[in-house]
Short mmCIF file of C-alpha atoms and ligand atoms in Angstrom, two decimals:
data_model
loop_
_atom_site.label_atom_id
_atom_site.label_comp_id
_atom_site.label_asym_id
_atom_site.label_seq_id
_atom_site.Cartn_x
_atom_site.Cartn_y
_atom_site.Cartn_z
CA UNK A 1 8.94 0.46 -33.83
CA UNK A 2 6.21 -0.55 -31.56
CA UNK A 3 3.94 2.16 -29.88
CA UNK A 4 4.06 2.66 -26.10
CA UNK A 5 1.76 3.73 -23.87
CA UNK A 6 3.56 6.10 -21.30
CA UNK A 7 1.39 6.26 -17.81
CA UNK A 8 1.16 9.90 -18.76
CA UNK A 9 -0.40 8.81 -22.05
CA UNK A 10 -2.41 6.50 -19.78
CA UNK A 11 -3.75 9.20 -17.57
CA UNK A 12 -4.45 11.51 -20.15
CA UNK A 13 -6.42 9.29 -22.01
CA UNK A 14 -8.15 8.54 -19.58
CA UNK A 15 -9.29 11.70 -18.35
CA UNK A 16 -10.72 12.23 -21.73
CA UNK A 17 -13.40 9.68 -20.87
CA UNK A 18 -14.51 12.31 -18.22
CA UNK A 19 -15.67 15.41 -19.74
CA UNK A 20 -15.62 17.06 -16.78
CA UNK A 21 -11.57 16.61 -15.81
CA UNK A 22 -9.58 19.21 -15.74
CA UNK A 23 -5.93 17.53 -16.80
CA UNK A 24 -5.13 17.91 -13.25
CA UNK A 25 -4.74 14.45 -12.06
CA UNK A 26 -2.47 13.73 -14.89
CA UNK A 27 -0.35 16.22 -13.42
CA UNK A 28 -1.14 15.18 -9.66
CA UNK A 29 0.25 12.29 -10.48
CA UNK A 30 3.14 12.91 -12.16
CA UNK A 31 4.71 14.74 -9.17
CA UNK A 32 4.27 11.05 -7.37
CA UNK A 33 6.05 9.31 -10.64
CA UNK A 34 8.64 11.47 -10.51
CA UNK A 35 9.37 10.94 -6.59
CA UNK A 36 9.02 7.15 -7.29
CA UNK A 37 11.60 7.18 -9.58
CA UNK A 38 13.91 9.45 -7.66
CA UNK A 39 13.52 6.52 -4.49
CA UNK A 40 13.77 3.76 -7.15
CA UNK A 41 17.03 5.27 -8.28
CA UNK A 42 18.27 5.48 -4.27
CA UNK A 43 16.89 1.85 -3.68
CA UNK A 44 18.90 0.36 -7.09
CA UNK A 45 22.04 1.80 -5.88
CA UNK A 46 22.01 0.38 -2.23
CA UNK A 47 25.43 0.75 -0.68
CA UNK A 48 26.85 2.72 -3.49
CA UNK A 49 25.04 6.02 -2.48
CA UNK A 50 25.72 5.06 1.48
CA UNK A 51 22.34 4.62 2.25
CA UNK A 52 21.63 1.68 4.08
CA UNK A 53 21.97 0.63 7.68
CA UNK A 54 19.92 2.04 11.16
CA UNK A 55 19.31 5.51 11.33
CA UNK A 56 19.82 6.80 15.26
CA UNK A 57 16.04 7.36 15.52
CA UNK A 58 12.60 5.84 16.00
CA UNK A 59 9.91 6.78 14.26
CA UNK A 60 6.20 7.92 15.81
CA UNK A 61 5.39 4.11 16.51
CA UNK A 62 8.77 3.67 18.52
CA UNK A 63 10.27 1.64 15.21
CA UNK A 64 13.99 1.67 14.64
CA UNK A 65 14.25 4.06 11.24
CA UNK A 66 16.48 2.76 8.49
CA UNK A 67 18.58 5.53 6.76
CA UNK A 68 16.39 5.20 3.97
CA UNK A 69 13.15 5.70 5.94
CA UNK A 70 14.26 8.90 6.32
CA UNK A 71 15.62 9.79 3.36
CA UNK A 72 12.89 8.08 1.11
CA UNK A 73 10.56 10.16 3.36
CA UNK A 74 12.27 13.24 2.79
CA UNK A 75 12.54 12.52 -1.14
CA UNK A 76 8.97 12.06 -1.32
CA UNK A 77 8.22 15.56 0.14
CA UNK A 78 10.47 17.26 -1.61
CA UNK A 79 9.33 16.19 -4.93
CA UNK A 80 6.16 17.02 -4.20
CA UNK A 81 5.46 19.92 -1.74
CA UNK A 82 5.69 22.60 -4.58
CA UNK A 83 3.64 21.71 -7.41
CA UNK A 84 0.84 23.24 -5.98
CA UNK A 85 -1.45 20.42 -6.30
CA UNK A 86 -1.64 19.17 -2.61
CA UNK A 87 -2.91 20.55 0.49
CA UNK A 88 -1.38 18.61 3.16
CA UNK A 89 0.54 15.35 3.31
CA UNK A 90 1.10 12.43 6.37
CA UNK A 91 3.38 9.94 6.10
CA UNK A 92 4.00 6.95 8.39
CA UNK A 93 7.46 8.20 9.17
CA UNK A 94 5.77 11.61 10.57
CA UNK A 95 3.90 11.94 13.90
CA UNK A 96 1.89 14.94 12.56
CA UNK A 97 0.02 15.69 9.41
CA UNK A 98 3.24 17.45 7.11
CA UNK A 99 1.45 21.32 5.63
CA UNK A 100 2.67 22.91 2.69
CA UNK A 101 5.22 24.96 3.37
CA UNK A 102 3.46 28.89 3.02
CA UNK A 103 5.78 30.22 0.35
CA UNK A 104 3.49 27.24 -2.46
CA UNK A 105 0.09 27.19 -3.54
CA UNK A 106 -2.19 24.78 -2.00
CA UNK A 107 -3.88 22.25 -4.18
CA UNK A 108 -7.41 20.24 -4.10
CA UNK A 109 -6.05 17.12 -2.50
CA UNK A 110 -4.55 14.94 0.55
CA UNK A 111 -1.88 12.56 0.01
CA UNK A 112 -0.96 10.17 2.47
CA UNK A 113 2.06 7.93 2.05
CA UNK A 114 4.61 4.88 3.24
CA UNK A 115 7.31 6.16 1.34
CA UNK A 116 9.37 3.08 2.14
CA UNK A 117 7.81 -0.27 3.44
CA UNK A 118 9.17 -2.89 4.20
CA UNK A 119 12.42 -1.42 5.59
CA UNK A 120 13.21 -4.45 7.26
CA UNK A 121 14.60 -5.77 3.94
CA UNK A 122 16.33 -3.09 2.61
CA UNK A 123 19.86 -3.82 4.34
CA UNK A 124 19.57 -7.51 2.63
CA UNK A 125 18.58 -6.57 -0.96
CA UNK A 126 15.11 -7.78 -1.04
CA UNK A 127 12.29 -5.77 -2.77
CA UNK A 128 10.24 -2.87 -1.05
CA UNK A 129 7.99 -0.35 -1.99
CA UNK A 130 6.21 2.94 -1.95
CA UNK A 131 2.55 3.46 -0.83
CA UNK A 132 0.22 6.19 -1.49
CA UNK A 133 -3.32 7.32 -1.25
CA UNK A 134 -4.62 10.42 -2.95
CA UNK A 135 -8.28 11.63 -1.14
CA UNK A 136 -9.98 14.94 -2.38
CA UNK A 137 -9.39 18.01 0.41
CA UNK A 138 -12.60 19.12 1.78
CA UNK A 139 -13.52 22.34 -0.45
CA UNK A 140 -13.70 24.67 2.98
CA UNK A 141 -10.28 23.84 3.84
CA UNK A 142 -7.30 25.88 3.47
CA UNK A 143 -4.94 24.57 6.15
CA UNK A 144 -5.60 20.31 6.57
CA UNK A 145 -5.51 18.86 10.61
CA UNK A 146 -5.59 15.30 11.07
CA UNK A 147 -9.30 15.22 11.32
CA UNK A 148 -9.17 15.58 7.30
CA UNK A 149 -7.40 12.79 6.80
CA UNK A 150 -9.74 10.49 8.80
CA UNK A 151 -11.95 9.23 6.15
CA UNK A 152 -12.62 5.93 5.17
CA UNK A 153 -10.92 4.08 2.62
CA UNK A 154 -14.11 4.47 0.38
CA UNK A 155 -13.49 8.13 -0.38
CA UNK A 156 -10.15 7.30 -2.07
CA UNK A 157 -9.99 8.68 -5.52
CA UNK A 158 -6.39 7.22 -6.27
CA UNK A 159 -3.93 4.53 -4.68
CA UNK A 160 -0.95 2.81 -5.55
CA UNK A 161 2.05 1.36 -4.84
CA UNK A 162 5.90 1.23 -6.22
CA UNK A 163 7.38 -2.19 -6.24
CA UNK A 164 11.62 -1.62 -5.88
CA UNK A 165 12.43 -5.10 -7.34
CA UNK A 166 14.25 -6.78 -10.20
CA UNK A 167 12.19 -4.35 -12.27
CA UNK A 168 10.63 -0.88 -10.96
CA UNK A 169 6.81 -1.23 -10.82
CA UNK A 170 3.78 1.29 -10.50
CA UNK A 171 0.82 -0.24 -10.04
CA UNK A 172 -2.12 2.34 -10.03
CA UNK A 173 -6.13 2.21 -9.98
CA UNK A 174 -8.12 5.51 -10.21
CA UNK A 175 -11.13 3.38 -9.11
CA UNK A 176 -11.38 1.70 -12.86
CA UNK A 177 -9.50 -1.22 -12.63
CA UNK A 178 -5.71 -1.52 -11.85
CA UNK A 179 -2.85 -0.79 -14.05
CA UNK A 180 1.09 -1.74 -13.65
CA UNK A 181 3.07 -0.03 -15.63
CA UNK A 182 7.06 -1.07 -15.62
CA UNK A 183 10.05 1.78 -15.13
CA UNK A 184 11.75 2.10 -18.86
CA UNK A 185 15.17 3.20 -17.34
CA UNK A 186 16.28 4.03 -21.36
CA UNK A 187 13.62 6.54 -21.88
CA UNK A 188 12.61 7.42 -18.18
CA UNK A 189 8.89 6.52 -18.20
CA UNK A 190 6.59 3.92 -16.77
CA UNK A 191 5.28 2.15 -19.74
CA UNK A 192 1.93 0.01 -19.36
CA UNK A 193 2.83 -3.59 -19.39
CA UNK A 194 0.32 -5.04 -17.27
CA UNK A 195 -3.11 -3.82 -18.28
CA UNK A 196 -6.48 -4.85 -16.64
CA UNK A 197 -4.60 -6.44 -13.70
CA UNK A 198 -7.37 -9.26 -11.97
CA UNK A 199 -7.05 -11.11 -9.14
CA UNK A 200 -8.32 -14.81 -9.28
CA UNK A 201 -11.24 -15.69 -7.81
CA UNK A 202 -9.37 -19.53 -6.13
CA UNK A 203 -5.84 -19.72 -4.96
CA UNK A 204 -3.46 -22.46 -4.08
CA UNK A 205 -0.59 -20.14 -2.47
CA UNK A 206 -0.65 -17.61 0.88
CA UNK A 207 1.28 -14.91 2.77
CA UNK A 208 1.49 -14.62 6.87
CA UNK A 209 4.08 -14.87 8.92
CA UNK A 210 3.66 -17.65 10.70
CA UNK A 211 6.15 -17.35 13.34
CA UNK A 212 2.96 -15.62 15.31
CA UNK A 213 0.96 -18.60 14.71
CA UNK A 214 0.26 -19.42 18.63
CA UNK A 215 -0.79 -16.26 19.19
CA UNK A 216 -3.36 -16.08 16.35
CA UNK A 217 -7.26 -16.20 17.14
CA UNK A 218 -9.52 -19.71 16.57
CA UNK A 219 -10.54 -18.38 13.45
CA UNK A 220 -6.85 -17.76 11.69
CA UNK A 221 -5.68 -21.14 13.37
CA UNK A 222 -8.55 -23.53 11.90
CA UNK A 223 -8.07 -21.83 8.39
CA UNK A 224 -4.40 -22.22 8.07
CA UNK A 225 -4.61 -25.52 9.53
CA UNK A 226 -6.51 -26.33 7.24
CA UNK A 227 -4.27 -25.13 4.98
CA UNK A 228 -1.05 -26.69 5.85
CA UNK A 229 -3.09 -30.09 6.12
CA UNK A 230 -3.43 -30.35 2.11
CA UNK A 231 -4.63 -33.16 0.23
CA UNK A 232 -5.38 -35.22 3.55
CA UNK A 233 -7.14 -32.47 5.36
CA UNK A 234 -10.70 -31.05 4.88
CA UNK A 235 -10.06 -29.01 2.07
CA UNK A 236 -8.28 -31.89 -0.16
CA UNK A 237 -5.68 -29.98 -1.81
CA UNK A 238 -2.19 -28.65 -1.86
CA UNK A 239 -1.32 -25.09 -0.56
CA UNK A 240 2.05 -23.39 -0.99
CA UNK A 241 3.09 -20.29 1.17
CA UNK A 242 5.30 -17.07 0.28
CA UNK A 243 6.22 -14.57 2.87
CA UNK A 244 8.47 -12.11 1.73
CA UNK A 245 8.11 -9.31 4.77
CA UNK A 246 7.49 -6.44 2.66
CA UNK A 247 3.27 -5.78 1.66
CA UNK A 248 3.94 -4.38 -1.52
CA UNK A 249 5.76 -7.22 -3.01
CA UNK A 250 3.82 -9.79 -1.14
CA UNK A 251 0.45 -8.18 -2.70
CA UNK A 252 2.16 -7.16 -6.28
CA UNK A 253 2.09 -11.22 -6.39
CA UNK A 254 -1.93 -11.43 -5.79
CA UNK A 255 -2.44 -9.06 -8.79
CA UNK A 256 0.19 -11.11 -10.67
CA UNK A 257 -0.92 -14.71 -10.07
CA UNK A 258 -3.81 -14.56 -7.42
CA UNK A 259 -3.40 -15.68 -3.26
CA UNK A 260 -4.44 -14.04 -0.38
CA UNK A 261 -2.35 -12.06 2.74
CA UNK A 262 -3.06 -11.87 5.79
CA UNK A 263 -1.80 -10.01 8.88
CA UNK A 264 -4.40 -10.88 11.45
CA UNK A 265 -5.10 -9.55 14.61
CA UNK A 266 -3.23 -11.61 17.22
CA UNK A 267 -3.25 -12.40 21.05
CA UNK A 268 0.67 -10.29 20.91
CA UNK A 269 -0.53 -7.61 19.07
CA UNK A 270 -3.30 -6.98 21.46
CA UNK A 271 -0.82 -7.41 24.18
CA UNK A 272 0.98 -4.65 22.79
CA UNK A 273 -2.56 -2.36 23.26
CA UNK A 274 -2.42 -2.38 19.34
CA UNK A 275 -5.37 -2.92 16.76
CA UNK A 276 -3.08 -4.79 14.10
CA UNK A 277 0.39 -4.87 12.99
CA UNK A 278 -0.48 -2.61 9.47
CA UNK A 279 -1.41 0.93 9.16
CA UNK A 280 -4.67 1.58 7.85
CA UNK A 281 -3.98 5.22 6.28
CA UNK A 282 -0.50 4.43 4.42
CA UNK A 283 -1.02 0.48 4.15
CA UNK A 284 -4.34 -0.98 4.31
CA UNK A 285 -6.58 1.31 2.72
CA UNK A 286 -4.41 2.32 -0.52
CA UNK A 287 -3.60 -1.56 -1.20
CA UNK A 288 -7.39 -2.40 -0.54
CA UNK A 289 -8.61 -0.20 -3.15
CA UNK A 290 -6.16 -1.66 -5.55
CA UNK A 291 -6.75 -5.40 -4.48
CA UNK A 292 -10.59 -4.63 -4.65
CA UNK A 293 -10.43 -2.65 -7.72
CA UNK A 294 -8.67 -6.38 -9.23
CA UNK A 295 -11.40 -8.59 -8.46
CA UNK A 296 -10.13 -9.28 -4.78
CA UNK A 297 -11.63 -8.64 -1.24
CA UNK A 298 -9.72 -7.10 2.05
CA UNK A 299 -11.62 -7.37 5.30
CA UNK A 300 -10.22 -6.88 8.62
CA UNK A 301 -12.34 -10.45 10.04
CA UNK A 302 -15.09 -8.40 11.16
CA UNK A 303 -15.54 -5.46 8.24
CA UNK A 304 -14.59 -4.50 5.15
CA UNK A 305 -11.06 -2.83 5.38
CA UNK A 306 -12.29 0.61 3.61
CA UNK A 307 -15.40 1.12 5.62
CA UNK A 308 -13.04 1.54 8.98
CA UNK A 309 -13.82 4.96 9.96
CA UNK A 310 -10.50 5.79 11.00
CA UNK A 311 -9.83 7.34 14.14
CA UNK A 312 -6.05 8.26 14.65
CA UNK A 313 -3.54 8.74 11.71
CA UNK A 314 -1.32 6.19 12.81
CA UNK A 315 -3.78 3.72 13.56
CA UNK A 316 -3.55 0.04 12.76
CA UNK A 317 -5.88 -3.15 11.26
CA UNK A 318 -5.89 -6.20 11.04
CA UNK A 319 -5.69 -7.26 7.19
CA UNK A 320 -7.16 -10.41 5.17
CA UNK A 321 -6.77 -9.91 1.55
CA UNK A 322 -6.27 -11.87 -2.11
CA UNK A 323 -8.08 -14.24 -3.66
CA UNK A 324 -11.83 -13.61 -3.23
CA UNK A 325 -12.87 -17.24 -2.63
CA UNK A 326 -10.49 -17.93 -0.07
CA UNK A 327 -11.23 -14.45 1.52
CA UNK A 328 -14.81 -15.16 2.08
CA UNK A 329 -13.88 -18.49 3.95
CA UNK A 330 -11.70 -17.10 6.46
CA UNK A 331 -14.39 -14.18 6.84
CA UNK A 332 -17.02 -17.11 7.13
CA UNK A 333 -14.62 -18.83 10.00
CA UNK A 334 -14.88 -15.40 12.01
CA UNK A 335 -18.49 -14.98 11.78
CA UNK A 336 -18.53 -18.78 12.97
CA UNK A 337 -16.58 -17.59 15.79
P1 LIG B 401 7.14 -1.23 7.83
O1 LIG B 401 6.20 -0.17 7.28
O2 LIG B 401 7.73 -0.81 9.13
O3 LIG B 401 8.14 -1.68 6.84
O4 LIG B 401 6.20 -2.49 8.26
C1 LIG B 401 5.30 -3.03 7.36
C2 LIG B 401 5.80 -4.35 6.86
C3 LIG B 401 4.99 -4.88 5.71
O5 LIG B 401 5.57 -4.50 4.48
C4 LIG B 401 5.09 -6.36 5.89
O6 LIG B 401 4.00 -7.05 5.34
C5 LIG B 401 5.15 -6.51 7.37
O7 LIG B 401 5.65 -5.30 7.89
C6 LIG B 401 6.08 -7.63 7.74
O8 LIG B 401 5.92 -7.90 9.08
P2 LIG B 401 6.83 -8.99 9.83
O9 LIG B 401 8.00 -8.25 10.35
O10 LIG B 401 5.95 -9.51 10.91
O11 LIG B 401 7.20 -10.06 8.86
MG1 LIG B 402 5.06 0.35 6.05
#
């Protein structure tokens, strides 16, 4: 029989590169696995467990919740508020950073999660995902305010994402590369089947939603014009487009077969007194470690997404990602103005 490598296997051998590791993280992340699978169990059954549909709330951004928001939120904290390994938590579906309950030990780090984007497509059974950023808690801290959270993408020390699709993905980096590993549902483990993910460097295909395209800025509009021109335009070549709604499915196809996606900053979203349409804490900075860690770049137009020095938990960016050619173009169209 051939051998698999579990992403506990994974983990653990790859803390034994690091003399000085503990065994922790392997358990850190286990207690994110096992919530992962506990939502990709909830997601796979759809109607059947009588969880789809709006919920009767909004969440801190004045969004319509789904059932699921809620209950994918509540999953997530439940399978992980005990080990003992965290020391606070903030979701997107929370308005304040979530403590650990007093009666369980508090751990060394900060998680910060979507545990369910790309809601919109959950009621018509198309794929969405879990986020999640792991950052070290300051040593000095016992009880985490939102003022620990704000760090820059930079300080990351994990991020991933669970793809709910027509299989269950976890795609991981640990700041060495990125990792997918695919859900086994016979034996109950992620097992690595996409090592070394990359990124190509040139792209034919990419993601935005171009139902905001008169409200994007100069430099968005001449690039996708561009674009959409193909062979007779100024770049001389075909380009096909994907738009699926939900960022972690959208982005699992840049580490699969390269492209770029981009939700830009536009004239509405300004309107709205809004910085971009995607979180930077739950969204932007987890997938642009993993995108970066792949060979790819994610800038915002005018900086590099991780080097935002946040400001609010909640707080939004604009996001260019993908294909690092392509990336550098559109950066070179903003600095062009
Ligand atoms: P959500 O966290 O409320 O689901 O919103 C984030 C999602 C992303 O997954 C996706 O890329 C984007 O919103 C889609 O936006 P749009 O509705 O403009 O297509
Ligand atoms: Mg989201």
């Amino acid at each position: 029989m051939a051998s698999v490598t579990t992403l506990s296997k994974f983990i653990i051998e790859n803390e034994r590169n690091y003399p000085e590791a503990t065994g922790e993280f392997t358990a850190v992340l286990n207690d994110v696995v096992v919530a992962c699978k506990r939502l990709s169990d909830l997601v796979n059954m759809g109607a059947l467990a009588n969880v789809l549909g709006a919920a009767e709330t909004e969440n801190v951004q004045g969004e319509q919740q789904k059932k699921l928001d809620i209950i994918s939120n509540n999953v997530f904290i439940e399978s992980i508020e005990w080990s003992g390994h965290f020391a606070g938590m903030a979701s997107e579906e929370m308005e304040d950073v979530y403590p650990i309950p007093k009666e369980y030990p508090r751990g060394k780090y900060l998680i910060t999660f979507d545990p369910l984007d790309g809601s919109s497509n959950i009621d018509v059974n198309v794929s969405v995902g879990t986020i999640f950023s792991i950052l070290r808690c300051p040593d000095d801290v016992e009880e985490p305010t939102a003022e620990d959270f704000l760090r820059p993408g930079t300080e990351q020390v994990c991020a991933g994402y669970c793809l709910y699709g027509s299989a269950t993905m976890m795609v991981l980096t640990m700041g060495a590369g990125v990792n997918g590993f695919t859900l086994d549902r016979a034996i109950g483990e992620f097992v690595l089947t996409h090592p070394a993910m990359m990124i190509p460097q040139d792209t034919n295909e990419f993601a935005i939603n171009a139902s905001n395209q008169r409200h994007w800025e100069a430099p968005v509009k001449r690039y996708i014009d561009e674009l959409l021109a193909g062979k007779d335009g100024a770049r001389g070549q075909e380009f096909n487009m994907r738009w699926i709604g939900s960022m972690v499915g959208d982005v699992h196809r840049l580490l699969c077969r390269g492209g770029i996606f981009l939700y830009p900053i536009d004239e509405k979203i300004k309107a709205q007194g809004k910085e971009g349409r995607l979180r930077l804490l739950y969204e932007a900075n987890p997938m642009s470690f993993i995108v970066e860690q792949a060979g790819g770049l994610s800038h915002t137009g005018t900086e590099r997404v991780m080097e935002v020095q946040p400001h609010g938990l909640h707080q939004r960016v604009p996001v260019l990602m993908g294909s690092k050619n392509e990336i550098e173009r559109l950066i070179a169209y903003h600095q062009e103005g």
